[in-house]
XYZ file of C-alpha atoms in Angstrom:
744
model
C 0.390 -0.205 0.039
C 1.143 3.566 -0.867
C -0.746 6.153 1.309
C -0.706 9.567 1.137
C -1.418 11.243 4.655
C -2.109 14.960 4.583
C -0.977 17.106 8.139
C 0.742 18.922 10.451
C 4.198 17.226 10.827
C 7.123 18.045 13.288
C 8.852 20.074 13.626
C 5.822 21.893 13.474
C 4.915 22.169 16.624
C 1.323 21.027 16.809
C -1.177 18.351 17.744
C -2.197 17.272 14.199
C 1.608 16.374 13.757
C 2.469 14.333 17.140
C -0.934 12.885 16.491
C 0.154 11.503 12.391
C 4.945 11.161 14.117
C 2.990 8.495 16.312
C 0.223 7.170 13.514
C 3.075 6.396 10.714
C 5.199 4.567 12.801
C 2.822 2.741 14.444
C 1.506 1.032 10.887
C 2.632 -2.170 9.983
C 5.579 -1.816 7.893
C 3.697 -5.629 6.208
C -0.032 -5.764 4.823
C -1.918 -8.435 6.062
C 2.286 -10.444 6.385
C 2.472 -10.097 2.769
C 5.511 -9.472 1.758
C 5.126 -5.716 0.092
C 6.169 -2.622 2.711
C 3.799 -0.336 2.811
C 4.750 2.838 2.254
C 3.523 6.034 3.878
C 4.371 9.065 2.867
C 3.241 13.244 3.858
C 1.728 16.193 2.332
C 2.720 17.762 4.844
C 0.589 21.558 5.752
C 2.767 24.583 6.279
C 1.393 27.782 8.178
C 4.828 30.181 6.728
C 5.377 30.510 2.377
C 9.091 29.124 3.925
C 8.625 25.894 3.832
C 9.851 23.578 7.636
C 13.469 21.285 8.151
C 10.851 18.527 6.795
C 12.032 15.144 7.252
C 11.995 13.070 4.264
C 9.324 10.909 5.397
C 7.287 14.146 4.121
C 7.110 14.022 -0.174
C 5.845 17.460 -0.503
C 4.496 20.273 1.394
C 0.878 22.358 1.145
C 1.152 26.236 1.835
C -1.901 26.723 3.590
C -3.513 29.468 1.916
C -2.347 29.205 -1.918
C -5.154 28.353 -3.248
C -2.645 27.042 -5.848
C -0.759 24.414 -4.318
C -3.506 21.910 -2.918
C -4.919 21.843 -6.946
C -0.932 20.293 -8.023
C -0.605 19.044 -4.263
C -4.179 16.364 -5.447
C -2.253 14.978 -9.075
C 0.538 14.254 -6.917
C -1.130 11.827 -5.269
C -2.896 10.904 -8.205
C -0.113 9.642 -9.741
C 1.841 9.172 -6.306
C -0.356 6.769 -3.943
C -3.100 3.624 -3.826
C -4.937 5.716 -1.043
C -5.148 9.738 0.547
C -5.067 10.193 4.305
C -6.781 13.521 5.328
C -6.316 14.329 8.811
C -7.762 16.520 9.322
C -8.548 20.273 11.510
C -10.392 23.110 11.093
C -7.294 25.486 11.380
C -4.890 24.191 9.152
C -6.029 24.546 5.797
C -7.059 28.096 4.465
C -9.945 29.485 3.294
C -12.856 30.328 5.195
C -12.744 27.561 7.465
C -10.534 25.729 6.004
C -12.535 25.787 2.684
C -9.598 25.286 1.020
C -9.408 21.077 1.404
C -12.275 20.983 -1.024
C -10.863 21.416 -4.381
C -7.755 19.653 -3.833
C -10.510 16.115 -2.907
C -12.564 16.613 -5.434
C -9.547 16.441 -7.745
C -8.966 12.401 -6.453
C -8.486 9.606 -8.233
C -7.145 7.821 -5.358
C -9.666 6.522 -2.477
C -9.899 8.504 0.398
C -9.710 8.150 4.615
C -10.726 10.650 6.409
C -9.706 11.306 10.525
C -12.132 13.972 11.851
C -10.188 15.448 15.027
C -13.207 18.156 15.253
C -16.439 16.924 14.544
C -18.692 20.566 15.890
C -22.293 19.995 17.570
C -23.199 23.521 16.163
C -21.228 24.035 13.115
C -21.880 27.266 11.191
C -22.365 27.467 7.867
C -19.605 26.392 5.905
C -17.867 24.654 8.603
C -21.420 21.701 7.416
C -20.607 21.898 4.030
C -17.567 21.627 4.098
C -17.764 18.136 6.207
C -20.644 17.498 4.335
C -18.821 17.572 0.793
C -16.143 15.893 2.479
C -18.764 13.362 3.455
C -20.167 12.962 0.131
C -16.099 11.919 -1.039
C -14.623 9.639 1.302
C -14.744 6.733 1.432
C -13.964 5.479 4.768
C -13.562 8.116 8.144
C -11.846 7.300 11.497
C -13.241 8.869 14.391
C -12.032 8.666 18.655
C -15.280 8.735 19.466
C -19.287 7.400 20.194
C -20.643 10.617 19.698
C -18.837 11.561 16.909
C -20.427 8.931 15.081
C -24.494 10.234 16.091
C -23.187 13.669 15.057
C -21.804 12.729 11.460
C -24.994 10.568 11.208
C -27.210 13.133 12.509
C -26.293 16.625 11.939
C -24.308 15.680 8.684
C -25.548 12.992 6.845
C -22.742 10.566 6.469
C -23.734 7.669 6.319
C -23.602 4.511 9.507
C -21.113 1.922 7.226
C -17.964 4.896 6.031
C -17.553 5.275 9.922
C -15.614 3.655 12.190
C -15.099 4.632 15.481
C -10.619 3.797 16.374
C -10.029 5.870 20.193
C -6.554 7.721 20.238
C -3.377 6.108 20.210
C -0.599 7.228 23.150
C 2.814 4.903 24.343
C 3.463 2.455 26.352
C 3.917 3.952 29.734
C 6.282 2.729 32.197
C 4.157 2.792 35.389
C 5.630 1.076 37.412
C 8.246 4.038 37.550
C 6.171 6.349 38.694
C 8.317 7.069 41.366
C 12.111 7.368 39.752
C 10.506 9.621 37.453
C 8.807 12.508 39.767
C 12.930 12.330 42.039
C 14.467 13.663 37.634
C 12.192 16.767 37.784
C 12.850 17.072 41.295
C 9.148 16.695 42.502
C 9.323 13.746 45.039
C 8.320 15.874 47.890
C 6.079 17.083 45.595
C 2.068 16.294 44.903
C 2.631 17.102 41.840
C -0.668 18.105 38.958
C -0.532 19.447 35.718
C -1.558 20.747 32.341
C 0.210 20.754 29.110
C -0.891 21.477 25.238
C -0.627 24.722 23.152
C -1.572 27.901 25.562
C -5.099 29.841 24.404
C -7.950 30.860 26.062
C -9.664 27.412 25.008
C -8.077 25.611 28.165
C -9.570 26.793 31.094
C -6.318 26.881 32.526
C -8.175 30.059 34.612
C -10.341 27.567 36.526
C -7.529 25.797 37.623
C -5.307 28.401 39.477
C -8.283 29.627 41.300
C -9.295 25.938 42.274
C -5.300 25.949 44.227
C -5.630 28.747 47.197
C -7.219 26.417 48.985
C -6.450 22.583 47.746
C -2.916 23.702 49.052
C -3.917 25.207 52.340
C -4.664 22.464 53.426
C -1.325 20.636 50.976
C 0.784 23.103 51.197
C 3.770 20.761 48.617
C 1.330 20.939 46.320
C 3.017 22.028 42.787
C 0.947 22.270 39.414
C 2.828 22.199 36.670
C 1.130 24.598 33.455
C 3.437 22.258 30.297
C 3.100 24.223 26.571
C 3.985 26.579 24.337
C 1.634 29.522 23.269
C -0.910 28.600 19.819
C 0.925 29.672 17.296
C -2.192 31.209 16.446
C -2.590 33.002 19.558
C 0.586 34.427 19.317
C 0.183 35.989 16.264
C -3.225 37.721 16.992
C -2.864 38.981 21.043
C 0.939 37.368 21.492
C 1.286 36.113 25.646
C -1.440 37.752 26.959
C -2.877 34.637 27.820
C -0.144 33.529 29.438
C 0.684 37.234 31.396
C -3.472 36.965 32.226
C -2.355 33.866 33.749
C 0.942 34.806 35.761
C -0.602 38.118 36.864
C -4.071 34.800 38.238
C -0.446 33.410 40.240
C 1.334 36.481 41.701
C -2.708 37.853 42.467
C -3.358 34.631 44.111
C -0.356 34.318 46.092
C 1.068 30.557 44.054
C 4.272 31.403 43.238
C 5.675 28.567 44.768
C 3.240 25.940 43.927
C 2.631 27.665 39.798
C 5.469 26.732 37.302
C 4.827 27.411 33.383
C 7.519 25.595 30.974
C 7.173 27.127 28.096
C 8.035 24.882 25.218
C 6.854 22.543 22.605
C 7.768 18.793 24.165
C 9.113 16.224 22.007
C 7.545 12.823 23.003
C 9.370 11.373 24.982
C 9.697 14.532 27.309
C 5.635 14.225 27.514
C 6.212 11.429 28.409
C 8.664 11.132 31.484
C 6.437 13.866 32.685
C 2.815 11.991 32.659
C 4.761 10.195 33.832
C 5.726 11.310 37.513
C 1.992 13.294 37.849
C -0.063 12.494 40.383
C -3.995 14.367 39.007
C -3.674 15.402 35.501
C -7.110 18.789 35.215
C -8.814 19.222 31.643
C -10.253 22.646 32.503
C -12.169 23.386 29.236
C -14.726 26.010 30.083
C -17.353 23.895 27.864
C -18.602 20.821 25.964
C -17.018 21.160 22.657
C -14.606 19.420 22.203
C -14.748 15.519 20.955
C -11.191 14.201 20.730
C -7.992 15.598 23.266
C -5.140 14.099 23.048
C -3.990 15.393 26.428
C -6.228 13.749 28.109
C -5.698 10.676 26.091
C -2.417 10.354 26.818
C -2.874 10.874 30.248
C -5.314 8.501 30.747
C -2.126 5.971 29.690
C 0.764 6.644 31.978
C -1.936 6.020 34.600
C -2.448 9.441 35.723
C -5.224 10.229 38.455
C -7.699 12.141 35.413
C -10.029 15.302 37.106
C -11.867 16.626 34.405
C -14.607 19.220 32.329
C -17.043 16.980 31.557
C -16.493 17.431 27.688
C -17.868 15.429 25.252
C -14.349 13.736 25.186
C -13.623 13.613 29.103
C -17.004 12.348 29.386
C -16.430 9.525 26.881
C -13.238 7.958 27.685
C -13.229 8.959 32.060
C -16.736 6.189 32.607
C -16.590 2.934 34.879
C -14.123 4.918 36.872
C -11.277 6.530 34.742
C -11.374 9.463 35.917
C -13.430 12.488 37.206
C -15.273 14.883 36.867
C -16.479 19.087 37.464
C -18.478 21.769 35.895
C -17.359 24.377 33.880
C -15.468 27.009 35.175
C -16.435 26.267 38.641
C -12.807 26.192 40.766
C -14.659 25.562 44.044
C -15.716 22.498 43.218
C -12.460 21.872 41.346
C -10.206 21.309 45.096
C -13.181 20.356 46.342
C -12.552 17.141 44.037
C -8.739 17.904 44.381
C -8.589 17.552 48.715
C -10.922 14.451 47.721
C -8.191 13.175 46.486
C -5.339 13.782 48.093
C -7.065 12.708 51.551
C -8.168 9.630 49.522
C -4.778 7.804 48.324
C -6.886 4.330 47.905
C -9.196 6.477 46.030
C -6.924 7.820 43.737
C -4.868 4.596 43.268
C -7.501 2.660 41.819
C -8.298 6.002 39.320
C -4.961 5.147 38.358
C -5.303 1.945 38.106
C -7.842 1.859 36.157
C -7.005 4.366 34.381
C -3.877 2.561 32.809
C -5.190 -1.506 32.215
C -7.329 1.276 29.625
C -4.930 2.903 28.048
C -2.991 -0.973 27.239
C -5.837 -1.518 24.996
C -4.710 1.375 22.780
C -1.509 1.950 22.730
C -0.854 3.257 18.723
C 0.248 -0.903 16.674
C -2.190 -1.651 18.461
C -4.454 1.820 16.500
C -2.469 1.937 13.785
C -2.777 -2.093 12.541
C -6.056 -1.012 13.277
C -5.594 2.316 10.739
C -3.876 -0.400 8.426
C -7.732 -2.428 7.824
C -9.504 0.201 7.006
C -7.435 1.557 4.632
C -6.833 -1.797 3.116
C -10.581 -2.194 3.516
C -11.252 1.730 1.986
C -8.962 0.603 -0.826
C -11.154 -2.330 -1.788
C -14.130 -1.497 -1.343
C -13.384 1.891 -3.361
C -16.246 2.812 -6.473
C -14.190 4.895 -9.142
C -16.118 8.181 -10.194
C -17.584 7.575 -14.049
C -17.350 11.091 -14.423
C -14.579 14.407 -13.761
C -16.166 17.400 -11.799
C -14.491 19.412 -13.982
C -14.529 22.870 -12.364
C -15.758 26.415 -13.888
C -12.748 27.855 -11.944
C -9.601 26.581 -12.577
C -6.713 28.416 -9.682
C -3.553 27.653 -11.067
C -4.993 29.474 -15.098
C -3.992 33.039 -12.498
C -1.029 34.436 -11.146
C 0.447 34.538 -7.504
C -1.231 36.762 -5.523
C 0.963 39.580 -5.204
C 1.595 42.141 -2.998
C 4.216 44.156 -4.242
C 2.860 46.504 -6.546
C 1.164 48.111 -4.142
C 3.455 48.567 -2.083
C 5.562 50.823 -4.607
C 2.660 53.816 -4.817
C 2.220 53.532 -1.278
C 3.878 54.962 1.293
C 3.314 56.967 5.235
C 0.332 58.847 4.126
C -1.600 56.158 1.295
C -1.325 54.934 -1.553
C -0.942 56.996 -4.450
C -3.532 57.492 -6.984
C -0.883 57.433 -10.738
C 1.672 56.024 -12.085
C 4.001 56.888 -15.216
C 5.328 52.074 -16.628
C 4.912 51.442 -12.449
C 7.166 53.401 -11.126
C 4.352 55.796 -8.531
C 4.051 59.996 -10.524
C 3.539 62.431 -6.972
C 2.619 64.757 -9.904
C -1.620 63.647 -9.227
C -1.323 62.793 -5.190
C -4.322 60.761 -3.097
C -7.416 59.986 -3.866
C -10.456 59.194 -1.261
C -11.089 56.446 -3.910
C -7.898 54.867 -4.567
C -7.782 54.344 -0.957
C -10.531 53.143 -0.159
C -10.389 49.806 -3.041
C -6.677 50.060 -1.271
C -8.486 49.312 2.266
C -10.723 47.097 0.987
C -8.540 44.701 -0.623
C -5.783 44.079 1.953
C -8.688 43.409 4.571
C -9.743 41.091 1.294
C -6.262 39.536 1.419
C -5.454 39.144 5.759
C -8.672 37.455 5.718
C -7.899 34.957 3.155
C -3.406 34.343 4.173
C -3.414 36.326 7.117
C -0.365 38.592 5.578
C 1.542 40.797 8.250
C 2.194 43.155 6.374
C -1.922 43.559 4.914
C -2.974 44.461 8.676
C 1.050 48.327 8.071
C -1.149 48.891 4.445
C -4.556 48.751 5.843
C -3.681 50.855 9.248
C -2.378 53.523 6.635
C -5.205 53.489 3.758
C -7.659 53.898 6.943
C -5.732 56.421 8.542
C -5.574 58.308 5.037
C -9.641 57.549 5.113
C -10.273 59.428 8.097
C -7.936 62.342 7.826
C -10.168 62.637 4.769
C -13.750 62.565 6.176
C -15.210 66.128 7.061
C -16.780 66.384 10.491
C -20.339 65.850 9.405
C -20.012 62.767 7.773
C -19.179 63.374 3.709
C -15.126 63.293 2.446
C -12.702 64.758 1.130
C -11.445 63.352 -2.199
C -7.802 64.786 -3.362
C -5.614 65.442 -1.456
C -2.381 66.757 -3.044
C 1.466 65.359 -2.796
C 2.173 68.096 0.356
C -0.484 66.758 1.647
C -2.972 70.050 0.445
C -6.696 68.783 0.154
C -7.319 69.662 -3.710
C -11.329 69.804 -2.621
C -14.647 70.502 -0.373
C -15.655 68.164 -0.892
C -15.874 65.216 -2.757
C -17.978 62.722 -5.055
C -20.518 61.078 -4.132
C -19.007 57.515 -5.991
C -15.891 58.509 -4.193
C -18.297 58.441 -1.356
C -19.524 55.664 -1.637
C -16.154 53.355 -2.757
C -15.330 54.487 1.650
C -18.590 53.164 2.560
C -17.973 50.250 0.964
C -14.204 49.665 2.289
C -15.793 50.385 5.980
C -18.420 47.882 6.205
C -15.990 45.552 4.508
C -13.861 45.942 7.215
C -16.876 45.962 10.237
C -17.275 42.290 8.915
C -13.952 41.397 8.700
C -11.879 43.383 11.365
C -9.414 41.776 12.110
C -9.152 43.606 16.101
C -11.299 45.691 18.018
C -9.078 48.537 17.478
C -10.055 48.214 13.243
C -13.351 47.742 14.509
C -13.736 50.383 16.536
C -12.635 52.843 13.999
C -14.098 51.846 11.494
C -18.371 51.084 12.877
C -16.499 55.462 14.546
C -16.542 56.478 10.138
C -19.194 54.597 9.440
C -22.024 56.210 11.546
C -20.828 59.133 10.951
C -21.253 59.476 7.912
C -25.417 57.318 8.231
C -25.617 61.092 8.267
C -25.504 61.134 3.980
C -26.525 57.941 2.617
C -30.664 59.723 2.600
C -28.621 63.209 0.169
C -27.412 60.526 -2.016
C -28.186 61.056 -6.280
C -25.037 59.302 -8.287
C -26.903 56.213 -8.911
C -22.930 55.174 -8.263
C -22.335 57.249 -5.724
C -25.986 54.929 -4.199
C -24.348 51.393 -4.519
C -21.163 52.174 -3.713
C -23.160 52.670 0.065
C -25.626 49.901 -0.729
C -22.046 47.605 -0.838
C -21.133 49.050 1.992
C -24.126 48.532 3.759
C -24.086 45.338 2.144
C -21.442 44.375 4.933
C -22.373 46.123 7.336
C -25.416 44.237 7.874
C -23.713 41.043 7.679
C -21.850 42.798 11.135
C -24.663 44.387 13.177
C -28.227 41.997 10.928
C -30.941 43.303 14.001
C -30.306 47.607 11.887
C -33.570 47.326 10.717
C -33.843 50.940 10.764
C -30.346 50.495 8.113
C -32.840 47.531 6.472
C -35.265 50.033 5.924
C -32.289 52.840 4.872
C -31.027 50.241 2.162
C -34.591 50.331 0.539
C -34.836 53.509 0.126
C -31.528 54.335 -1.622
C -32.567 51.011 -3.782
C -36.098 51.947 -4.312
C -34.002 55.498 -6.326
C -32.450 52.306 -8.220
C -35.534 51.298 -9.045
C -37.737 54.482 -9.677
C -34.141 55.431 -11.906
C -34.737 52.223 -14.509
C -37.482 52.228 -14.379
C -37.845 55.888 -15.728
C -34.958 55.103 -17.952
C -35.775 51.292 -19.448
C -38.594 50.575 -22.201
C -38.303 46.767 -24.836
C -35.050 46.997 -25.496
C -32.990 48.902 -23.239
C -33.355 47.296 -19.567
C -30.770 50.433 -17.908
C -30.771 52.539 -15.470
C -29.662 55.859 -17.059
C -29.576 56.645 -20.906
C -25.794 56.093 -21.941
C -23.382 52.895 -20.883
C -20.415 54.011 -19.373
C -18.203 52.873 -15.726
C -18.655 51.063 -13.176
C -21.479 49.006 -15.163
C -21.544 46.070 -13.018
C -22.439 47.304 -9.605
C -25.635 48.674 -10.308
C -27.204 44.973 -10.418
C -24.500 44.079 -7.414
C -25.750 46.605 -5.240
C -29.517 45.078 -6.067
C -28.326 41.510 -5.831
C -27.472 42.649 -2.270
C -29.798 44.518 -1.854
C -32.352 41.240 -2.275
C -30.268 39.065 -0.106
C -30.881 41.716 2.929
C -34.711 42.927 2.286
C -36.148 39.615 0.019
C -38.151 41.715 -1.818
C -38.600 40.750 -5.873
C -39.123 43.644 -7.455
C -35.130 44.111 -5.943
C -33.823 40.590 -8.016
C -36.168 41.086 -11.091
C -34.056 44.876 -12.046
C -30.622 43.524 -11.075
C -32.177 39.998 -13.350
C -33.087 42.365 -15.733
C -30.308 44.635 -16.019
C -28.071 41.929 -15.778
C -29.011 40.557 -18.666
C -29.310 43.711 -20.496
C -25.389 43.942 -19.263
C -24.731 40.519 -20.473
C -25.605 40.622 -24.499
C -23.927 44.178 -24.194
C -20.460 43.124 -23.217
C -20.780 39.463 -24.415
C -19.214 38.465 -27.997
C -18.401 34.660 -28.268
C -15.635 34.250 -25.600
C -14.932 37.563 -24.443
C -16.439 40.297 -22.830
C -15.437 43.706 -24.644
C -16.359 46.394 -21.780
C -17.273 49.783 -23.267
C -15.283 52.523 -24.025
C -14.489 55.906 -22.571
C -14.274 57.450 -26.469
C -17.432 57.971 -26.552
C -19.467 55.699 -24.411
C -22.671 53.590 -25.737
C -26.017 55.839 -25.827
C -29.408 54.607 -25.542
C -29.846 54.694 -29.829
C -26.426 54.902 -30.515
C -23.322 53.160 -31.567
C -21.286 52.409 -28.056
C -17.627 52.694 -28.329
C -15.017 50.304 -28.159
C -12.469 51.652 -26.397
C -10.396 53.057 -24.088
C -12.208 50.174 -21.833
C -11.193 49.732 -18.064
C -9.687 47.554 -15.436
C -12.111 48.735 -12.983
C -15.214 48.275 -16.199
C -13.682 44.919 -15.989
C -13.711 44.493 -12.034
C -17.080 45.197 -11.254
C -18.073 42.532 -14.330
C -16.734 40.208 -11.483
C -18.636 41.414 -8.880
C -22.136 41.947 -10.976
C -22.003 38.155 -11.338
C -20.672 36.676 -8.259
C -23.108 38.566 -6.814
C -26.043 37.179 -8.929
C -23.820 33.935 -8.023
C -24.816 33.748 -4.189
C -28.747 35.082 -4.314
C -29.285 33.216 -7.706
C -30.676 30.563 -9.057
C -28.952 29.922 -12.600
C -25.810 29.420 -10.444
C -23.057 27.925 -13.058
C -23.507 30.046 -15.752
C -23.021 32.914 -13.500
C -20.104 31.825 -12.516
C -18.458 30.911 -15.381
C -19.433 34.044 -17.036
C -17.769 35.637 -14.091
C -14.234 33.672 -14.465
C -13.950 34.762 -17.892
C -15.015 38.581 -16.793
C -12.165 37.773 -14.599
C -10.268 36.136 -17.836
C -10.992 40.182 -19.499
C -7.754 41.316 -17.354
C -4.885 38.172 -18.429
C -5.067 38.704 -22.707
C -9.234 37.050 -22.887
C -10.183 40.324 -25.045
C -10.693 41.795 -27.707
C -6.703 43.045 -27.909
C -5.787 39.388 -27.498
C -3.243 41.752 -24.761
C -3.141 40.912 -21.062
C -3.096 44.021 -18.542
C -1.465 42.129 -15.375
C 2.126 42.220 -16.083
C 3.616 39.525 -14.767
C 7.073 41.210 -14.902
C 5.770 44.754 -12.066
C 2.601 42.758 -10.647
C 1.045 45.491 -12.184
C -2.102 46.547 -14.344
C -2.628 47.839 -17.031
C -4.412 50.956 -17.083
C -6.641 50.239 -19.862
C -7.484 48.553 -23.781
C -6.756 51.060 -26.162
C -7.097 50.957 -29.537
C -3.530 50.383 -30.404
C -2.815 47.913 -27.910
C -2.589 48.504 -24.050
C -1.914 51.592 -21.676
C 1.036 50.816 -20.018
C 0.805 52.935 -16.899
C -0.358 51.282 -13.705
C -1.953 53.522 -11.367
C -3.417 52.448 -8.635
C -7.729 52.036 -9.200
C -5.888 49.387 -11.506
C -4.456 48.164 -9.938
C -6.976 47.633 -7.781
C -9.180 46.482 -9.902
C -7.234 43.374 -11.116
C -6.799 42.503 -7.488
C -10.317 42.862 -5.910
C -11.065 40.491 -8.674
C -8.833 38.042 -8.008
C -9.027 38.524 -4.560
C -13.793 37.256 -6.158
C -12.714 35.214 -8.488
C -10.977 32.611 -5.817
C -13.233 32.934 -2.744
C -15.797 31.779 -5.897
C -14.076 29.499 -6.327
C -14.131 27.599 -2.719
C -18.295 28.845 -2.629
C -18.344 26.579 -5.992
C -18.605 23.401 -3.756
C -20.921 25.271 -0.156
C -22.980 26.621 -2.410
């Protein structure tokens, strides 16, 4: 058997990595006694662009935020393995809730076996869709508890015949040498309590610290070891805030002599040694939603007396006297349990014996044989799909996301409007339009890839928007390179773009500071909403309100404002449209696709059919006007397209291609004819890459910029901010739609 295991893997410090390393070691080298060797290799998930120093068993790696890597990995697995074994945990894959893994498994032609390390009782829409899709594709599914089986059947409708329970394995501990291990760590005169694992707020360690004063009053020899580094994801967002909080709590309760922090990710042999020296192991998780806990499993296997809150895995594993449970977040109850055990050594010894005897039945060598048997069954019963489901969107056709040109155009003030070829042109200064688009794009980049540099750029653009807002909520639009305003009040289009960016930031703020300033600026702008008359200003503002309502769905007042503004578009359409001209104005100009897009958004929030009907009519009209065979031919700005006249073919602008991409994306999300809209969205995006009237790419593969337009003679080689941001917004929208292709 040749097996490819998709997982995190050492030296990455992660529980799934340790689990997989142990699993692979435990799988027998020979299959069913045959002479053929089992050849198992790893496809490693990495959380940074630079690869880890992986051992030879890792044959391929996937950068979690790079969608192309997933598709290439699928092709590699198809040619290299008899089966793919997926270790699934939401947080190790890219995209919303780890959705990037779906295109990979959809592309597989070999059997798929999946281990679910987390099965949620109350999943979000995306989480449920992802697990359901994986369940459809998988030949065999492994979970580690009975409750996980029930969840998969009842919540995710996965057939029971696919599911196998194989409990979490653990090493073979030397239970008899408990006292020797205590001496090794200078704990021979101590009562050793322990919790280990990557630290985060969800561990509940503060409950133990609050329980200790009563315990140490009776048993002053108690020492509580908190072992583990802070979770890398937590460090990226809030640093060591949780560890510092715990240390302050220790100091406040005067427990400095009784609590020891060991800030280290232990090698397994060291971890086993610490567990062998532990008298009582504590897992104080603050809620029940933990279907599997490797730390709990190891503690039981080591024969520790385990005390735990009643989360799902603990209820099953500590049954029949193998441990003691106490209520969530109840430090007084925990203190009672600990004191009772320490006052009754015989009771504690009985618990330890039951735990250790149970652990001998589920050691890694035994569990490895079960995994091998399950994999062999998956291979034997696998039925190859009759048709390979080809995706409409192919991310391998997209250039890699690259921010170098955006950074080239950005200084400490904001993003500059124009460029001479690919270098910034300082003569024209800055504008609100571009900095709003830049904030929107960088928020999308951070949401998708968690790029630290995106945070810095977001701060720059948000600061610019803050500086440009007037006291009445309106905005300046233009500012010279000398930082002098060039207008008193900008256009309604620019106003709407700022509101759009602020609304999106409210829905996807990376931290509270960004959320609060976005909320302040957005709230101050609301007083201007009802006075807007520009159709594109209204449309841009509606896009922002749409995202605002994703963050504040209960705001009925804002829903009413949205409907009132959308009614202005409806009236404009009813006034200007006829049987041949289904449009809002007597002329087609720029950003056309945003008008239908904003009505699709309004329909999504209000569920009023009139908005959907006009959105679809205007989309259909624009579709017939713009599409020419296999590509789009945008309305040129050298005369536009007047009702009853001839349309201008040049110059075509990137923002118009962007508007088409956004229009089809919004239509795809709310309408029933989804696939056709998705196909046309991708075709609109390909305008940037050369699927246009002149068959010339506007995206510059050398500079990573985007040319300013499609002229009669070729492309306008200047690469200003508007064009670059239009391209990036289109690129990111296509990638997001690719995710949703399997989850809608």
